[in-house]
Each structure stands twice: as structure tokens, then as C-alpha cells.
Amino acid sequence: MLYYSIVFLLIALVAGLFGFVGIAGVATGIAKILFFVFLIAFVVSLIIGRRPRV
């Protein structure tokens, strides 16, 4: 998921460089959403992994 976030960020940078502002904005929004979903999944996996086995 972090990979896709980085890919969309690169797409946004390239689109912004070439002047496609609409595409750059959409790609940036998708990259932000994917990054935050990755962070939430990472924190949840850390919490679940540290839970003692019963």
C-alpha cells in the first residue's frame, strides 16, 4: 500500500511538472488517502502483534 502511495505521489509530481493541474490534484489526494490508510494499518498491526498470547 505504501508502494501505491509513492506511485501516485510520483504521478502527481510528473503531472504537475507538465501542467496537468487537475490530474496532479487528484493523484495527490489519492496518495494522501493511501498513505494514511497505510499508517493506520501499520499501527493496528503493531498493537495486535504486541498483544500477549492467551
Coordinates of C-alpha atoms in Angstrom, one line a residue:
M1 CA 0.0 0.0 0.0
L2 CA 2.9 2.3 0.7
Y3 CA 4.2 1.5 -2.8
Y4 CA 1.0 2.7 -4.4
S5 CA 1.1 5.8 -2.3
I6 CA 4.5 6.6 -3.6
V7 CA 3.5 5.8 -7.2
F8 CA 0.5 8.2 -7.0
L9 CA 2.8 10.8 -5.5
L10 CA 5.2 10.5 -8.4
I11 CA 2.3 10.6 -10.9
A12 CA 1.2 13.9 -9.2
L13 CA 4.7 15.4 -9.4
V14 CA 5.1 14.5 -13.1
A15 CA 1.6 15.7 -13.9
G16 CA 2.2 19.0 -12.0
L17 CA 5.5 19.4 -13.9
F18 CA 3.8 19.1 -17.2
G19 CA 0.9 21.4 -16.2
F20 CA -1.9 18.9 -15.7
V21 CA -3.1 20.5 -12.5
G22 CA -6.4 18.6 -12.3
I23 CA -4.7 15.2 -12.6
A24 CA -2.0 16.3 -10.2
G25 CA -4.6 17.3 -7.6
V26 CA -6.5 14.0 -7.9
A27 CA -3.3 11.9 -7.7
T28 CA -2.1 13.9 -4.7
G29 CA -5.4 13.2 -2.9
I30 CA -5.2 9.5 -3.7
A31 CA -1.6 9.4 -2.4
K32 CA -2.6 11.1 0.9
I33 CA -5.5 8.7 1.4
L34 CA -3.4 5.6 0.7
F35 CA -0.6 6.9 3.0
F36 CA -3.0 7.4 5.9
V37 CA -4.6 4.0 5.4
F38 CA -1.1 2.5 5.4
L39 CA -0.3 4.3 8.6
I40 CA -3.5 3.1 10.3
A41 CA -2.9 -0.4 9.2
F42 CA 0.7 -0.3 10.4
V43 CA -0.3 1.0 13.9
V44 CA -3.0 -1.6 14.2
S45 CA -0.6 -4.4 13.2
L46 CA 1.9 -3.1 15.8
I47 CA -0.8 -3.1 18.5
I48 CA -2.1 -6.6 17.6
G49 CA 1.4 -8.0 17.3
R50 CA 2.4 -6.8 20.8
R51 CA -0.7 -8.4 22.4
P52 CA 0.2 -11.4 24.7
R53 CA -1.0 -14.8 23.6
V54 CA -3.6 -16.3 26.0

